[in-house]
Coordinates of C-alpha atoms in Angstrom, one line a residue:
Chain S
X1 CA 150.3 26.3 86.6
X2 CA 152.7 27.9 88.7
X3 CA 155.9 26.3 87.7
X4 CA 158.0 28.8 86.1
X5 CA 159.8 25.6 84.8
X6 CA 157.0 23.2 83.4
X7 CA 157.7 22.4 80.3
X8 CA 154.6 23.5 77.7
X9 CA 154.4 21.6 74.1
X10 CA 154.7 23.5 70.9
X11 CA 151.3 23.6 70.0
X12 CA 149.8 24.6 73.5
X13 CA 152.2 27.4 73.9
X14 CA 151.4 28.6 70.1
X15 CA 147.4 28.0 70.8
X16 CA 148.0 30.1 74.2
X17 CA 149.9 33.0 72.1
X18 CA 147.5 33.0 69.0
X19 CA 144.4 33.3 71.7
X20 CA 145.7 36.4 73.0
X21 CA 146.2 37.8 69.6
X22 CA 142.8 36.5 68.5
X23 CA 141.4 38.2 71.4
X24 CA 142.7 41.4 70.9
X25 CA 141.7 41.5 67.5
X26 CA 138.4 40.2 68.5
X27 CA 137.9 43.1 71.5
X28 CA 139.5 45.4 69.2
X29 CA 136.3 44.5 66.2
X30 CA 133.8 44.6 68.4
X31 CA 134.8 48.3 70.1
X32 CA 135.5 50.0 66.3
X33 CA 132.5 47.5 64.8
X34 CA 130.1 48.6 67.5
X35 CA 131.2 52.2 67.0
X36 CA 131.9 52.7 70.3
X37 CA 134.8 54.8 69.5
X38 CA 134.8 57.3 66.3
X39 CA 136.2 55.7 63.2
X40 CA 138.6 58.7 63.4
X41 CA 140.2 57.8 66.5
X42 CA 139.7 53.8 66.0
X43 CA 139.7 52.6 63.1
X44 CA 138.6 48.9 62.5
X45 CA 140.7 46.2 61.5
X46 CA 139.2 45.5 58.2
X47 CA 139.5 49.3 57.7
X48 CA 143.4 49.1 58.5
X49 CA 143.3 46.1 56.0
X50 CA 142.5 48.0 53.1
X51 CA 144.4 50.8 54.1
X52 CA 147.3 47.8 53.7
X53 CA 146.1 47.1 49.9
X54 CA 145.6 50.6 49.0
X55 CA 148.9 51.1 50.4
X56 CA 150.4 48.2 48.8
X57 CA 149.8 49.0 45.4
X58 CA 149.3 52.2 43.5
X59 CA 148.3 51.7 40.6
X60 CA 148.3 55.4 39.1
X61 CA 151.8 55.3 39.3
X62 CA 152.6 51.4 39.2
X63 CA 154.1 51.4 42.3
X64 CA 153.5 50.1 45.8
X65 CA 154.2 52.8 48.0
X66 CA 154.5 50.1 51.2
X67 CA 157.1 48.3 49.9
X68 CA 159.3 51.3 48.6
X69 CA 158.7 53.1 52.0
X70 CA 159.6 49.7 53.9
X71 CA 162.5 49.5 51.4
X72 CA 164.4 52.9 52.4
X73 CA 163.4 51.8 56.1
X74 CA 165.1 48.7 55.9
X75 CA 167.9 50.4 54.0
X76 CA 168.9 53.4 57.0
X77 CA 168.6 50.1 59.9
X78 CA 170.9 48.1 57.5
X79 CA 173.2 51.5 57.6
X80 CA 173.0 52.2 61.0
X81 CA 173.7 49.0 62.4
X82 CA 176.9 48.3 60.4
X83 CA 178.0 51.7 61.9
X84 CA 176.8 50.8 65.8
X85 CA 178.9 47.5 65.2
X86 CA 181.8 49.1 63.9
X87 CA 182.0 51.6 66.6
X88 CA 180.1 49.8 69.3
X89 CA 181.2 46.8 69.9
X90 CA 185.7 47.7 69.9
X91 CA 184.5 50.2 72.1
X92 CA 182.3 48.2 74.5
X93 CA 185.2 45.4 74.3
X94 CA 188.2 48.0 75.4
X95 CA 185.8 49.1 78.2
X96 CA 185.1 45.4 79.1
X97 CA 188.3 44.4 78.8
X98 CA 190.1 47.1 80.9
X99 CA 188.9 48.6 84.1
X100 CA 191.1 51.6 83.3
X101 CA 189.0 52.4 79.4
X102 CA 185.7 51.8 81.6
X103 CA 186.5 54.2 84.6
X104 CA 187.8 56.7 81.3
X105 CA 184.7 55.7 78.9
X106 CA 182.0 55.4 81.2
X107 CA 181.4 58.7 82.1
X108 CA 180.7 59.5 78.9
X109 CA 178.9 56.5 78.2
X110 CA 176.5 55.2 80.9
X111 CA 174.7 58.2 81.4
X112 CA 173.6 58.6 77.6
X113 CA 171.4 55.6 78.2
X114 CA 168.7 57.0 80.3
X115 CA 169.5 60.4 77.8
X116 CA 166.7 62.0 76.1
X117 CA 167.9 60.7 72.6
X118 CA 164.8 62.6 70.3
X119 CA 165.9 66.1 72.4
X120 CA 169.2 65.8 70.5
X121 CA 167.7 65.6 66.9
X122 CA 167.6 69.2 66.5
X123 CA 171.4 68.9 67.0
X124 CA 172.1 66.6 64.5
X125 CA 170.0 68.6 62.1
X126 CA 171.5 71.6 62.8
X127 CA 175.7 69.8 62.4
X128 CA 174.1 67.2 59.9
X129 CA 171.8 68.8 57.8
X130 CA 168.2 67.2 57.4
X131 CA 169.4 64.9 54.7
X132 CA 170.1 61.2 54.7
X133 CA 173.1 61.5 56.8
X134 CA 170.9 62.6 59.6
X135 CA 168.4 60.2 60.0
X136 CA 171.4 57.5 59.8
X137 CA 173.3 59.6 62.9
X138 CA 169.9 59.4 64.8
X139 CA 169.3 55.6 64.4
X140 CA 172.8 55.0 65.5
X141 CA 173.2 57.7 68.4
X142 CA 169.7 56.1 69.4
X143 CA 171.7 52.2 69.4
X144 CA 174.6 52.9 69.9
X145 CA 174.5 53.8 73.5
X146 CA 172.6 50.5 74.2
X147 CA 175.0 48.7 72.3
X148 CA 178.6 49.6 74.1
X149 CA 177.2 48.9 77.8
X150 CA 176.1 45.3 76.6
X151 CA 179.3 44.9 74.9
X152 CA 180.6 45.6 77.5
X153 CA 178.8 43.5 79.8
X154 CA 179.0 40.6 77.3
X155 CA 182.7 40.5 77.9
X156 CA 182.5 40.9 81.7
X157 CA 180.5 37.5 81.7
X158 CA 183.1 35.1 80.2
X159 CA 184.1 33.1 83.4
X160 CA 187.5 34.2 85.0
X161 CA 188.9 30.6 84.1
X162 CA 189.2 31.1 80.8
X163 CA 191.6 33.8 81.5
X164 CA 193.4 32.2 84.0
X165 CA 194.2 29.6 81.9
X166 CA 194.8 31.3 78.9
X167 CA 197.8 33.3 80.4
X168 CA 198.7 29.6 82.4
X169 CA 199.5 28.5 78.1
X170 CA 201.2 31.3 77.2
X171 CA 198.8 34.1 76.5
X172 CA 199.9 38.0 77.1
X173 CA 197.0 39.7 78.1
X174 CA 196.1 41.1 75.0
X175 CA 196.4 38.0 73.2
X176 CA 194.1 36.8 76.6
X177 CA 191.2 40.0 74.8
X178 CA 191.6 38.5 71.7
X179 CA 191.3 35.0 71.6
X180 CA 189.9 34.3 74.7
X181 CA 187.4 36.6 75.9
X182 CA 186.2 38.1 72.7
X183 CA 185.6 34.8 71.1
X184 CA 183.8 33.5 73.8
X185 CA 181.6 36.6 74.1
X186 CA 180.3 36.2 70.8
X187 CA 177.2 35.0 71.3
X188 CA 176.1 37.5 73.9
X189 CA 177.6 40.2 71.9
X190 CA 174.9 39.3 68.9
X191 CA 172.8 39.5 71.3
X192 CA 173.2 43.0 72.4
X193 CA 172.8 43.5 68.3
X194 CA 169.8 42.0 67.9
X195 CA 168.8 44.3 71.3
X196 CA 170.2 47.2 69.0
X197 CA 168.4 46.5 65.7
X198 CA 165.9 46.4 67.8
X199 CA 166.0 50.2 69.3
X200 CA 166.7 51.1 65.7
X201 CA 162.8 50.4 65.2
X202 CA 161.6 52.0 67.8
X203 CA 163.1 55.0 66.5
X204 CA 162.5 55.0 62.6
X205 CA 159.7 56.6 63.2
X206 CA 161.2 59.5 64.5
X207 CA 164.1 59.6 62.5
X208 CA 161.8 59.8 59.8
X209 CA 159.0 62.4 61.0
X210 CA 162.1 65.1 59.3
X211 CA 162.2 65.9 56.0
X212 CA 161.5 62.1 54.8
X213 CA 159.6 61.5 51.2
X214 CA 159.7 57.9 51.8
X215 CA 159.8 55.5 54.5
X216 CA 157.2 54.0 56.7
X217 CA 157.5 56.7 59.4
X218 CA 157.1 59.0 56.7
X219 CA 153.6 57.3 55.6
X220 CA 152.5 57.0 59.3
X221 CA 153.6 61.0 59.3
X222 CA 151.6 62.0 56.0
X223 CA 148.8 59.7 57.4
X224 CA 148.2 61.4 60.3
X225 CA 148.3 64.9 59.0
X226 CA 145.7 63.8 56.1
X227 CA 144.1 62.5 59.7
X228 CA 143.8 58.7 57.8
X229 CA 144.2 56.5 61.0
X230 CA 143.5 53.5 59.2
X231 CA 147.0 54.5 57.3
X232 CA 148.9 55.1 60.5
X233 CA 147.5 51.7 62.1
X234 CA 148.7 50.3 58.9
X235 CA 152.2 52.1 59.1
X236 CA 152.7 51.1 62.8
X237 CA 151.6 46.9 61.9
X238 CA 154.1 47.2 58.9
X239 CA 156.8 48.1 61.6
X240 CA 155.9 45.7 63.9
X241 CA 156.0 43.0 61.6
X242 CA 159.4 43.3 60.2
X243 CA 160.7 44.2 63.7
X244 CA 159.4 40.8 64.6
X245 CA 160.9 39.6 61.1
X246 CA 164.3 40.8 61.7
X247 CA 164.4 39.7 65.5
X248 CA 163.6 36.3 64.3
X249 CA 165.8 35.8 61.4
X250 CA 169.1 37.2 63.3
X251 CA 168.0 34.3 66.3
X252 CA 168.3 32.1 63.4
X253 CA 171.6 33.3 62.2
X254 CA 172.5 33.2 65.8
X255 CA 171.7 29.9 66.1
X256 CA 174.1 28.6 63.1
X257 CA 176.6 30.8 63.9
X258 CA 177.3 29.7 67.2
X259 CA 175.8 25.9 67.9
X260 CA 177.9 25.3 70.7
X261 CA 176.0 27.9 72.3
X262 CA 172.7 26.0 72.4
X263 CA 174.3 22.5 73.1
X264 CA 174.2 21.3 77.2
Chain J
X1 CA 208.6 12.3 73.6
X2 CA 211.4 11.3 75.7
X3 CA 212.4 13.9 78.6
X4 CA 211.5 16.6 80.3
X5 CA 215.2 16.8 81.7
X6 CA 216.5 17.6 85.1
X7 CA 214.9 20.5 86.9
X8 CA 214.7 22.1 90.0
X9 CA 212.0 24.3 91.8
X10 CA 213.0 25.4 95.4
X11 CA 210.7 26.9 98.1
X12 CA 212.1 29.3 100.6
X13 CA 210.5 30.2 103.5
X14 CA 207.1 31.0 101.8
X15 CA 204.5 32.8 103.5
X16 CA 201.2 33.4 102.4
X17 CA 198.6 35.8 104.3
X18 CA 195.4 37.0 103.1
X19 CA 193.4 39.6 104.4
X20 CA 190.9 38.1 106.8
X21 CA 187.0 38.3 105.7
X22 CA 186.0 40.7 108.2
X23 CA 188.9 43.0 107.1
X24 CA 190.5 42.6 110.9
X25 CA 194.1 42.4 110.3
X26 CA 195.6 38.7 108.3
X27 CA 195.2 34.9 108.5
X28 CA 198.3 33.4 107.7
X29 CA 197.2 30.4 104.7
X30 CA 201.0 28.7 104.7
X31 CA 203.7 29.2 107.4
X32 CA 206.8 28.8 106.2
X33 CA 207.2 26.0 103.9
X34 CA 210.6 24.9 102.7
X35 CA 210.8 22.5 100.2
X36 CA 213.3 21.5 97.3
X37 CA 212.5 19.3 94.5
X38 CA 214.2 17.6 92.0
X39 CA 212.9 16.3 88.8
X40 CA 211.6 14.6 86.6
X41 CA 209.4 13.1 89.4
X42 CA 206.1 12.6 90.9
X43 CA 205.3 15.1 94.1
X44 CA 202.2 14.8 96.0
X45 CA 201.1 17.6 97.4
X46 CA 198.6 16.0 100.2
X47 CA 196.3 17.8 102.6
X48 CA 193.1 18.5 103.7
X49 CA 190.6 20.5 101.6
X50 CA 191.4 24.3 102.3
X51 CA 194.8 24.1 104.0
X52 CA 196.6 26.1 101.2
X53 CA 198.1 23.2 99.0
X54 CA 196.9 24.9 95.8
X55 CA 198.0 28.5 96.7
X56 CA 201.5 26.7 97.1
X57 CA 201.2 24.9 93.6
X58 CA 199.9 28.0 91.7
X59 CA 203.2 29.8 93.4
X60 CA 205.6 26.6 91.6
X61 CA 204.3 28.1 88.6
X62 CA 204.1 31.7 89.2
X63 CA 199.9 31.5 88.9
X64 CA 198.7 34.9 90.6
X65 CA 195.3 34.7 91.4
X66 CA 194.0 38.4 90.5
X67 CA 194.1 41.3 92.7
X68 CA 196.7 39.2 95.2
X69 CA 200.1 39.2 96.1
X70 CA 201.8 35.8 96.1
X71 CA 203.5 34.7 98.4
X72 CA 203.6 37.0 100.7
X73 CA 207.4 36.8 101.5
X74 CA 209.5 34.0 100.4
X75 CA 210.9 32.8 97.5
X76 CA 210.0 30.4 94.7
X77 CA 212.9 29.5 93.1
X78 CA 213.1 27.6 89.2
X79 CA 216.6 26.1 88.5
X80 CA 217.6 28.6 90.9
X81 CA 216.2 31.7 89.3
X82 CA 213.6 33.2 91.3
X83 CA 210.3 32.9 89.7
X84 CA 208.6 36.0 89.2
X85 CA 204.9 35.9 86.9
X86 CA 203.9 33.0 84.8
X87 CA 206.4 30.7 83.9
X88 CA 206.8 29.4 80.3
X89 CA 208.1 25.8 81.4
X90 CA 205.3 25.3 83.9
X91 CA 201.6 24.4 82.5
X92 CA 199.3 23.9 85.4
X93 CA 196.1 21.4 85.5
X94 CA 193.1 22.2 86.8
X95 CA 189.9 20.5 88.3
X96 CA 187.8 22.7 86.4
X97 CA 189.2 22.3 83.0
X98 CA 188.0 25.0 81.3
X99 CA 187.9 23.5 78.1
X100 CA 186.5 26.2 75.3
X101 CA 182.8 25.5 74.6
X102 CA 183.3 27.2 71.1
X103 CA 186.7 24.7 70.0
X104 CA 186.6 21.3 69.2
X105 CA 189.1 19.1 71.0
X106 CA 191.9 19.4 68.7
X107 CA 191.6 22.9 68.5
X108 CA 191.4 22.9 72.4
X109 CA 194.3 21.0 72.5
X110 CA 196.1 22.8 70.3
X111 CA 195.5 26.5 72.0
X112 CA 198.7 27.2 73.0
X113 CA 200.4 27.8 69.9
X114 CA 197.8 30.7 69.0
X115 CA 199.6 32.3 71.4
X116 CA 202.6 34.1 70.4
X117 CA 204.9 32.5 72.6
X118 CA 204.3 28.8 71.5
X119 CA 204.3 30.2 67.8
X120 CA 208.0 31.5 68.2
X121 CA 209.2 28.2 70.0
X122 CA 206.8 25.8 67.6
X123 CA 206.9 26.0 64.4
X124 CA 203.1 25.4 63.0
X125 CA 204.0 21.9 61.3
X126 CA 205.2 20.4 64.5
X127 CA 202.4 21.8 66.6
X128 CA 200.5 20.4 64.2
X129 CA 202.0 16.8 64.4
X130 CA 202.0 17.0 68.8
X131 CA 198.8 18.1 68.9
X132 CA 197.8 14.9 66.8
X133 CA 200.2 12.7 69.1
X134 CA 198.6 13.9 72.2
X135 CA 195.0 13.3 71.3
X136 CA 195.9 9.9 70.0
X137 CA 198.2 9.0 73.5
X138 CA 194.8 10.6 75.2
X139 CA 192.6 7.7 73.4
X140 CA 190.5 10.9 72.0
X141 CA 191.7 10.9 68.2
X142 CA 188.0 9.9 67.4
X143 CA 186.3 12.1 68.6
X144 CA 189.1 15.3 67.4
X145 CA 186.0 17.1 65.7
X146 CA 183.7 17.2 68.5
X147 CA 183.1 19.9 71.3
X148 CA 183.6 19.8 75.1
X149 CA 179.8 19.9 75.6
X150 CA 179.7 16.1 73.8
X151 CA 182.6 14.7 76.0
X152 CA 182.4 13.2 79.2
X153 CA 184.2 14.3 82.3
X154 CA 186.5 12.1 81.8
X155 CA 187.0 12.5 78.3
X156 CA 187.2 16.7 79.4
X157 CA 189.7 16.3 81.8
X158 CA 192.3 14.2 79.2
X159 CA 191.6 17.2 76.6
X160 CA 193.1 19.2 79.6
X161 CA 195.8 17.1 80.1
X162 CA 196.7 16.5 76.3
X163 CA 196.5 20.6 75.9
X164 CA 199.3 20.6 79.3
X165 CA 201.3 18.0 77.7
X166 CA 201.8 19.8 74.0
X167 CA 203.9 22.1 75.3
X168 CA 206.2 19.6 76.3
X169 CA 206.2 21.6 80.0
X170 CA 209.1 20.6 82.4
X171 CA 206.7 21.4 85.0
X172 CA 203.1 20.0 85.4
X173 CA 201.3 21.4 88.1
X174 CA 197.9 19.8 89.0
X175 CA 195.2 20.9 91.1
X176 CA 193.1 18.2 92.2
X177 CA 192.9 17.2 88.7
X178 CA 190.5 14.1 89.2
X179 CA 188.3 15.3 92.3
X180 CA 185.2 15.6 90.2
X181 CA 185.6 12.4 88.6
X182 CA 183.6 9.0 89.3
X183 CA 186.2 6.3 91.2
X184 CA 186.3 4.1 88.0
X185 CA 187.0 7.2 86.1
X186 CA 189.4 8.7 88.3
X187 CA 191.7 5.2 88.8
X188 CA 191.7 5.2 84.7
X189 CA 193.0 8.3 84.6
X190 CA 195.6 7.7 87.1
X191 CA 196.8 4.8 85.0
X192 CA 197.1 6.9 82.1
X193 CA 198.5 9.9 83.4
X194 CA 201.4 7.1 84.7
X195 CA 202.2 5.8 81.0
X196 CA 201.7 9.8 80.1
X197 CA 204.8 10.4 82.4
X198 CA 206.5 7.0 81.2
X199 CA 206.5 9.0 78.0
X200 CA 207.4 12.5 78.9
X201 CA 209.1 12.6 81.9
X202 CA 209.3 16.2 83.4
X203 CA 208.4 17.1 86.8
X204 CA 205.2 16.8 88.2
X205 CA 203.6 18.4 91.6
X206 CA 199.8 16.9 92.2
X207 CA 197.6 18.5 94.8
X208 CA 195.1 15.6 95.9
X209 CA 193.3 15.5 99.5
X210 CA 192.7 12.1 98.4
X211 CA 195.4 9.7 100.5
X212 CA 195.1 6.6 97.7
X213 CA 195.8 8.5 95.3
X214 CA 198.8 10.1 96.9
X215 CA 200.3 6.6 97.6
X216 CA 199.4 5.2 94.1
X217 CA 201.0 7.9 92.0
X218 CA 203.5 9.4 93.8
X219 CA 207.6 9.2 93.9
X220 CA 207.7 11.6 97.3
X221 CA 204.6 12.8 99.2
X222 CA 204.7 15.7 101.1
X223 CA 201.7 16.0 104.0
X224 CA 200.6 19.4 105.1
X225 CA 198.5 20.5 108.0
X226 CA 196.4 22.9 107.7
X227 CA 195.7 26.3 109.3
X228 CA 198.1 27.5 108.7
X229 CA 200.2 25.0 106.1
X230 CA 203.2 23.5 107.4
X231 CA 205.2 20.8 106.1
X232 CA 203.8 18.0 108.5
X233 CA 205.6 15.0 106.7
X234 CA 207.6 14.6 103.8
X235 CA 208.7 10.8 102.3
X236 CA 209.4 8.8 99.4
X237 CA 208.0 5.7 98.0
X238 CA 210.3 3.1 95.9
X239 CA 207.4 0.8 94.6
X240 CA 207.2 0.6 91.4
X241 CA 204.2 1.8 89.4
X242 CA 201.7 1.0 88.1
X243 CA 200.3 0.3 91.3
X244 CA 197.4 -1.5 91.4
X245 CA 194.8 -2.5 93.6
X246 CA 196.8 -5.9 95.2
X247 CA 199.8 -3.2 96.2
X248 CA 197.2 -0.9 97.8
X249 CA 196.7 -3.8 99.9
X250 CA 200.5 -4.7 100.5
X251 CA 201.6 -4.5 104.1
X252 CA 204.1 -1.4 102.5
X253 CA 200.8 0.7 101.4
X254 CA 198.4 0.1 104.3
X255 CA 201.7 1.2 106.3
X256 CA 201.9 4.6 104.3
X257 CA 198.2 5.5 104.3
X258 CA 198.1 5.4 108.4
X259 CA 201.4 7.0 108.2
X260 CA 199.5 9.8 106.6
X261 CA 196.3 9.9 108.2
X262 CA 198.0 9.9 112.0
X263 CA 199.4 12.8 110.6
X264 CA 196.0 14.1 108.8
X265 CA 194.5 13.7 112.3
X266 CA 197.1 15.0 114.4
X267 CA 196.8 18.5 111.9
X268 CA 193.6 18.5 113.4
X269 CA 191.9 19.2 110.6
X270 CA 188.7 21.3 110.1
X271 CA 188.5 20.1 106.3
X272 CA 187.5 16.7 104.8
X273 CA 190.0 14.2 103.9
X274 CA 189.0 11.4 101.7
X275 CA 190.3 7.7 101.6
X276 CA 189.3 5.5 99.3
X277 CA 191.1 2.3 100.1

């Protein structure tokens, strides 16, 4: 029971995960069925289920409002991860790769983690505009700062061997960053992206409280004004779903990217 | 593959000190070694485990562990030019072979020429064709599409040497090459090391704490004692090699190995030697 390295079958360890779930759910239908709370403040899961199908199709203007709003959601992660990559990662391999760009960089940097990313929003509005731009800036400022530590991070890890004997056949020590240690930091640097995508979530909401007419924070939004907390229990399941969605599906990619990371 | 050609790495008076743990002052590591060699050859480098061998070897090469200066004060010298930084015509061996998880052994044995100074020298053709040769004179040619993780130790350690031996080096410097091997393993690779040298003779210096091995592959072995290194013995041996097993038991060998051991014990040694006669 104890042994953090006893190895659990398949189905045990997905019976063990779906009973928690199942419990949950069940706790969850007996408090809102009961009425022990106010259907305003908990609203049951069959309620949040047809908040799902209402939401899901309109059929007054042939159109399912879920999968649009998930659609433009989908679309500003997709946007803002290409540009956390693109920035993030030659940044966090310079500052991995060179204690001299870490001891200039990290100032700057390390202490934007633990920052107060949703203060700054009124910034970006103000030098951004509340348009599509914005809400892009946001999810990226909001990854971005996770991103270049772990980058960096990822290419502090490769073992000091593979240097050594990379300069021992010839390499400068550029040539050391660029076929040596970046190479074999891939896999961890996916990782930090998946971490990344990730954060992105988390903060979709927010990104999209402003100015948004689509979008699943902007449901969960005109939910909760319209006070329809089936909607915004529907809103936050939708996100946590294709959260899960994307996680897994990047592992995957992961996985056949880099087999040699998963052999013994 | 014929020749390495004549070469010549000098030591002069080297002197290696690294700060002591407890940041009182310096322990001296090697004291003053002198030593000139002339290949193509076989050097044993012999010693107990910790005495500074491989801080010497690294120096042959120009191998500066990070964040240290090496040697201290004395001079390595490489066909009489003083050898400062990595040099191109040494390619050293290690016991941990670092061979890259994400390359599959021809590619690992081929890693030199991404590098822009094996690309000038080489063009891509004839890497091509060496990199073939060595993994076929390693016995690995079937198995040129798989990854390190699939490979034996054994099999690991002759991706290492095949990767060394590409670059045609005139100096092969190996650091206790075989010491994680199996016996079985380790004698194999001893034989073919021996027919890779038949091949490709250049100069080779081979750190071992292991006596047998110093007295089955080496031309000249040179016995340190330890704390700090000093040149405690220095001889050649004439037999010819392969040596096997019924020359380890010659009158000649048993002669050598107690030759080195008096020596090994006299050195007083604090760290392990190993015989496996």
């Amino acid at each position: 029971m104890w042994n953090p390295h006893e190895p659990l079958d398949a189905s045990e360890r997905r019976g063990l995960g779906a009973t928690a779930l199942i419990g949950l759910v069940g706790a969850w239908s007996l408090v809102s069925g009961l009425e022990m709370v106010s259907k305003a403040r908990l609203p049951a899961p069959w309620d949040v289920g047809a908040a799902l199908v209402h939401l899901a199709w309109n059929a007054e203007h042939q159109t399912s409002p879920l999968a649009v709003a998930a659609g433009w959601s989908l679309w500003r992660i997709l946007q803002a991860t290409v540009a956390v990559c693109v920035v993030g990662i030659p940044v966090g391999v310079l500052m991995g790769a060179s204690p001299r760009f870490n001891a200039f960089l990290s100032p700057l940097v390390d202490p934007l983690k633990s920052a107060p990313i949703v203060a700054v929003l009124p910034i970006l509005m103000m030098w951004l505009g509340i348009g599509e731009g914005m809400k892009v800036a946001f999810l990226w400022l909001g990854a971005v700062v996770y991103l270049v530590p772990m980058v960096r991070d990822a290419i502090r890890a490769v073992p000091q061997d593979y240097v050594v004997q990379a300069y021992d056949i010839g390499a400068t020590q550029l040539e050391a960053v660029v076929h040596t240690l970046v190479p074999l930091a891939r896999p961890r640097i996916f990782d930090a992206v998946v971490v990344a995508v990730g954060i992105e979530w988390t903060y979709i909401t927010v990104a999209e409280y402003i100015n948004a007419d689509t979008g699943l924070g902007y449901i969960i939004q005109t939910a909760r004004k319209l006070s329809a907390m089936d909607q915004v229990f529907a809103g936050i399941l939708v996100i946590l779903v294709l959260a899960l969605l994307t996680d897994t599906a990047l592992r995957a990619v992961k996985g056949a990217l880099f087999p040699w990371e998963t052999e013994a | 593959m014929t020749d390495g050609g004549a070469v010549r790495v000098e030591l002069r008076d080297i002197v290696q000190e690294y700060p002591r743990p407890d940041g009182q002052g310096v322990m001296r590591v090697v004291d003053g070694i002198h030593l000139m060699i002339q290949g193509p050859t076989i050097l044993m480098l012999l010693g107990p485990s910790g005495c500074g061998k491989s801080t010497i070897l690294r120096m042959m090469g120009g191998v500066r562990p990070f964040n240290a200066v090496t040697p201290t004060s004395g001079t390595v010298l490489i066909d009489g030019q003083p050898c400062e930084g990595h040099h191109p015509d040494a390619v050293m061996v290690f016991q941990k072979y670092a061979n890259r998880p994400d390359l599959s052994v021809r590619d690992n044995i081929g890693l030199p020429f991404r590098f822009g100074l094996w690309k000038r020298k080489v063009d891509a053709a004839e890497a091509r064709r060496r990199v073939e040769e060595a993994m076929a004179a390693v016995g690995l040619a079937d198995k040129a599409d798989h990854r390190p993780a699939q490979l034996s130790g054994g099999q690991n350690q002759r991706v290492a040497l095949a990767r060394a031996l590409v670059t045609r080096p005139r100096i092969l410097l190996m650091d206790e090459p075989f010491g994680a091997l199996d016996a079985q393993i380790r004698s194999d690779m001893q034989e073919l090391l021996v027919k890779m040298w038949e091949a490709w003779r250049c100069l080779i210096v081979f750190v071992t704490h292991d006596v047998t091995e110093a007295i089955t592959l080496g031309d000249r072995v040179v016995v340190l004692s330890t704390h700090p290194a000093r040149i405690a013995d220095d001889f050649a041996i004439h037999a010819p090699r392969p040596r096997g097993e019924a020359w380890l038991r010659t009158p000649e060998a048993t002669e050598l190995g107690q030759r080195i051991l008096t020596h090994l014990r006299q050195a007083k040694a604090s760290g392990q030697v190993r015989v496996t006669v």
